Coordinates of C-alpha atoms in Angstrom, one line a residue:
M1 CA 0.0 0.0 0.0
P2 CA 1.3 3.5 -0.8
L3 CA 2.0 5.8 2.1
T4 CA -0.9 7.8 3.4
F5 CA -1.0 11.5 2.6
E6 CA -0.5 12.3 6.3
R7 CA 2.5 10.0 6.6
C8 CA 4.0 11.6 3.4
L9 CA 3.8 15.1 5.0
E10 CA 5.2 13.8 8.2
L11 CA 8.2 12.2 6.4
V12 CA 8.9 15.3 4.4
A13 CA 8.9 17.3 7.6
E14 CA 11.2 14.8 9.4
Q15 CA 13.6 14.3 6.5
S16 CA 13.9 18.0 5.7
A17 CA 14.6 18.8 9.4
A18 CA 17.3 16.2 9.3
L19 CA 18.7 17.8 6.1
A20 CA 18.9 21.1 7.9
A21 CA 20.6 19.6 10.9
A22 CA 23.2 17.9 8.7
V23 CA 24.0 21.1 6.8
G24 CA 24.3 22.8 10.2
T25 CA 27.0 20.5 11.4
G26 CA 29.3 21.3 8.5
E27 CA 30.2 24.3 6.4
L28 CA 28.0 25.8 3.6
T29 CA 31.0 25.5 1.3
D30 CA 31.3 21.7 1.9
A31 CA 31.2 19.7 -1.3
V32 CA 28.4 17.3 -1.8
P33 CA 30.0 14.1 -3.2
S34 CA 26.7 12.6 -4.5
C35 CA 25.8 15.9 -6.3
P36 CA 29.0 16.8 -8.2
G37 CA 29.7 20.5 -8.4
W38 CA 27.3 21.3 -5.5
T39 CA 28.1 22.8 -2.1
A40 CA 26.0 22.2 1.0
R41 CA 24.5 25.7 0.4
D42 CA 23.5 24.7 -3.2
L43 CA 21.9 21.5 -1.8
I44 CA 19.8 23.2 0.9
T45 CA 18.8 26.0 -1.5
H46 CA 17.8 23.5 -4.1
H47 CA 15.6 21.6 -1.7
G48 CA 14.1 24.8 -0.3
N49 CA 13.2 25.9 -3.8
V50 CA 11.7 22.4 -4.6
L51 CA 9.4 22.7 -1.6
R52 CA 8.3 26.2 -2.7
V53 CA 7.8 25.1 -6.3
W54 CA 5.4 22.3 -5.3
A55 CA 3.6 24.4 -2.8
S56 CA 3.0 26.9 -5.6
V57 CA 1.8 24.2 -7.9
A58 CA -0.6 22.8 -5.3
E59 CA -1.9 26.2 -4.5
A60 CA -2.5 27.0 -8.2
A61 CA -4.7 23.8 -8.5
E62 CA -4.1 23.9 -12.3
P63 CA -3.5 20.3 -13.6
A64 CA -3.3 21.2 -17.3
A65 CA 0.1 23.1 -17.3
P66 CA 2.8 24.5 -15.1
A67 CA 2.9 28.2 -14.3
D68 CA 4.6 30.4 -17.0
W69 CA 7.5 31.2 -14.7
M70 CA 8.3 27.4 -14.5
T71 CA 8.8 27.1 -18.2
D72 CA 10.5 30.4 -19.0
D73 CA 14.3 30.0 -18.8
D74 CA 14.7 33.7 -18.0
A75 CA 12.0 33.8 -15.3
T76 CA 12.7 33.8 -11.6
P77 CA 10.5 32.1 -8.9
P78 CA 7.9 34.4 -7.3
W79 CA 9.7 34.3 -3.9
D80 CA 13.0 35.6 -2.6
G81 CA 16.0 33.4 -2.4
P82 CA 18.1 32.9 0.8
G83 CA 20.3 35.5 2.2
A84 CA 23.6 34.9 3.9
D85 CA 22.0 32.7 6.5
V86 CA 20.2 30.0 4.6
Q87 CA 18.7 28.2 7.5
P88 CA 15.8 30.6 8.4
W89 CA 14.9 30.8 4.7
Y90 CA 14.8 27.0 4.6
V91 CA 12.6 26.9 7.6
A92 CA 10.2 29.2 5.8
C93 CA 10.2 26.9 2.7
R94 CA 9.4 23.9 4.8
R95 CA 6.6 25.7 6.6
T96 CA 5.1 26.9 3.3
F97 CA 5.1 23.4 1.9
A98 CA 3.6 21.9 5.1
E99 CA 0.9 24.5 5.4
T100 CA -0.1 24.5 1.7
F101 CA -0.4 20.7 1.5
A102 CA -2.3 20.5 4.8
G103 CA -4.7 23.1 3.4
T104 CA -5.2 21.4 0.0
G105 CA -5.6 17.9 1.3
P106 CA -4.7 14.8 -0.7
D107 CA -7.1 15.1 -3.6
G108 CA -6.3 18.5 -5.0
A109 CA -5.7 18.6 -8.7
A110 CA -2.3 19.8 -9.6
W111 CA 0.2 19.8 -12.5
T112 CA 3.0 17.2 -12.3
W113 CA 6.0 16.6 -14.6
W114 CA 5.2 12.9 -14.7
G115 CA 1.5 13.3 -15.8
E116 CA -0.8 10.9 -14.1
P117 CA -1.5 10.8 -11.2
N118 CA -1.6 14.6 -11.0
T119 CA -2.8 15.2 -7.5
T120 CA -1.5 16.7 -4.3
R121 CA -1.3 13.2 -2.9
A122 CA 1.0 12.1 -5.7
I123 CA 3.2 15.2 -5.3
A124 CA 3.5 14.6 -1.5
R125 CA 4.4 11.0 -2.2
H126 CA 7.2 11.9 -4.5
Q127 CA 8.5 14.6 -2.2
V128 CA 9.2 12.0 0.5
Q129 CA 12.0 10.6 -1.8
E130 CA 13.2 14.1 -2.7
A131 CA 13.6 15.0 1.0
A132 CA 15.0 11.7 2.1
V133 CA 17.6 11.3 -0.7
H134 CA 18.7 14.9 -0.3
R135 CA 18.9 14.4 3.5
W136 CA 21.3 11.5 2.8
D137 CA 23.3 13.8 0.5
A138 CA 23.6 16.4 3.2
Q139 CA 24.7 13.9 5.8
V140 CA 27.4 12.6 3.5
A141 CA 28.5 16.1 2.7
A142 CA 28.9 16.8 6.4
G143 CA 31.2 13.8 6.8
L144 CA 28.5 11.8 8.5
D145 CA 27.2 8.3 7.7
G146 CA 24.2 8.7 5.5
A147 CA 21.4 7.1 7.5
P148 CA 19.1 4.7 5.8
L149 CA 15.7 6.0 4.6
P150 CA 12.8 5.1 7.0
H151 CA 11.7 1.6 6.0
D152 CA 8.1 2.5 5.0
A153 CA 9.4 5.5 2.9
A154 CA 12.0 3.3 1.2
V155 CA 9.5 0.5 0.4
D156 CA 7.1 3.0 -1.1
G157 CA 10.0 4.8 -2.8
V158 CA 11.1 1.8 -4.8
E159 CA 7.5 1.3 -6.0
E160 CA 7.0 5.0 -6.8
F161 CA 10.2 5.3 -8.7
L162 CA 9.6 2.3 -10.9
T163 CA 5.9 2.9 -11.5
V164 CA 5.8 6.7 -11.8
S165 CA 9.2 8.4 -12.2
L166 CA 10.8 5.8 -14.5
P167 CA 7.9 5.5 -17.0
A168 CA 7.7 9.3 -17.2
A169 CA 11.4 9.8 -17.8
A170 CA 12.6 6.5 -19.1
P171 CA 16.3 6.7 -20.1
P172 CA 17.1 5.6 -23.7
W173 CA 18.7 2.2 -24.2
D174 CA 20.6 1.5 -27.4
R175 CA 22.6 -1.5 -26.2
A176 CA 21.9 -5.2 -26.2
P177 CA 18.9 -6.2 -24.2
V178 CA 19.6 -6.9 -20.5
S179 CA 17.4 -7.5 -17.5
V180 CA 18.1 -7.3 -13.7
G181 CA 16.0 -8.4 -10.8
L182 CA 15.5 -6.2 -7.8
R183 CA 14.8 -7.8 -4.4
A184 CA 14.2 -6.2 -1.0
D185 CA 12.3 -7.0 2.2
G186 CA 8.8 -5.6 1.9
V187 CA 9.1 -4.9 -1.8
R188 CA 7.6 -7.2 -4.5
P189 CA 10.3 -8.4 -6.9
W190 CA 10.9 -6.0 -9.9
L191 CA 12.5 -6.7 -13.2
L192 CA 14.4 -3.7 -14.6
A193 CA 15.1 -4.2 -18.3
G194 CA 17.0 -2.3 -21.0
G195 CA 15.7 -3.1 -24.5
G196 CA 13.5 -1.8 -27.2
G197 CA 15.1 1.6 -26.9
A198 CA 14.3 2.3 -23.3
V199 CA 14.7 1.2 -19.7
T200 CA 11.5 -0.2 -18.3
A201 CA 10.3 -2.0 -15.1
R202 CA 7.7 -4.6 -14.2
P203 CA 6.9 -6.9 -11.4
Y204 CA 8.1 -10.5 -12.0
D205 CA 8.0 -14.0 -10.5
P206 CA 11.5 -15.2 -9.7
D207 CA 10.3 -18.8 -10.1
V208 CA 9.3 -18.1 -13.7
T209 CA 11.8 -15.5 -15.0
T210 CA 15.6 -15.6 -14.6
P211 CA 17.2 -12.2 -15.2
A212 CA 20.9 -11.8 -16.1
A213 CA 21.5 -10.7 -12.6
T214 CA 19.7 -10.1 -9.3
V215 CA 20.4 -7.3 -6.8
T216 CA 19.3 -8.1 -3.3
A217 CA 19.5 -5.1 -0.9
T218 CA 17.5 -3.2 1.7
A219 CA 14.7 -1.1 0.4
S220 CA 16.7 2.0 1.4
D221 CA 19.7 0.9 -0.6
L222 CA 17.5 0.2 -3.6
V223 CA 16.2 3.7 -3.5
L224 CA 19.7 5.1 -3.2
L225 CA 20.8 2.9 -6.1
L226 CA 17.9 3.9 -8.4
Y227 CA 18.7 7.6 -7.7
G228 CA 22.4 7.1 -8.5
R229 CA 23.7 7.6 -4.9
I230 CA 25.4 4.3 -4.5
A231 CA 26.9 1.9 -7.0
V232 CA 25.9 -1.7 -7.7
R233 CA 29.3 -3.0 -6.5
R234 CA 28.3 -2.1 -2.9
L235 CA 25.4 -4.5 -3.0
D236 CA 24.7 -8.2 -3.1
V237 CA 24.6 -9.2 -6.8
T238 CA 24.1 -12.7 -8.1
G239 CA 24.6 -13.5 -11.8
D240 CA 26.2 -11.2 -14.3
R241 CA 27.5 -8.2 -12.2
D242 CA 28.6 -6.4 -15.3
S243 CA 25.0 -6.4 -16.6
A244 CA 23.8 -5.1 -13.3
A245 CA 26.3 -2.3 -13.3
L246 CA 25.6 -1.4 -16.9
L247 CA 21.9 -1.1 -16.2
L248 CA 21.8 0.3 -12.7
D249 CA 24.7 2.6 -12.2
N250 CA 23.0 6.0 -12.7
P251 CA 20.1 4.6 -14.6
Q252 CA 18.5 8.0 -15.3
D253 CA 21.7 9.5 -16.9

């Protein structure tokens, strides 16, 4: 079952607070290894803007198209960026997101880059991963161990990535066909396949289908793998490890 709307908002609040705490333990100039070229300030500013963008989208309640300022390369968002001290600005971004989504509820119509489902519930669900993965980024940048995603968030994160994000932005595939199984506690088995010009995913029965390789990991590590934060070599792989690495190392690049 997908996370409830209320649980999504709770997780976004928790994970963004942890992101702020991680940034606060280091320097704003710290490099973010998992986001090449970014500093900790870039990271927290990015996530604050993400929260503001989706709050604006939810408030607009216009599912047909994004706001003009979102599609104009020369436009700036209709809110001020952070000053020298980014933390109070980030607190305001988090509060705006929380208050807006609490006000709209789960069934508000809203534009989404992935198409259907285009509701505030779907946006909140996706923002759990956005907050959790960037929290992990911030912890690593601060020299901390990146803590695993909460289990329920990770289980839902695997499903959401493979059923919503991946189909909407399927990376091209111009190599020989290859398939890799994904296994984790609490997650139904998924078959990730490169072939027919794109990368696709579908549930599969391991007793019926034998992929070239199978990756077995925690749900948290599968989310981090799918978002390009960790490499296949860090995980338990049976079968053809080269095929797994070819398909899964930064699959959205």
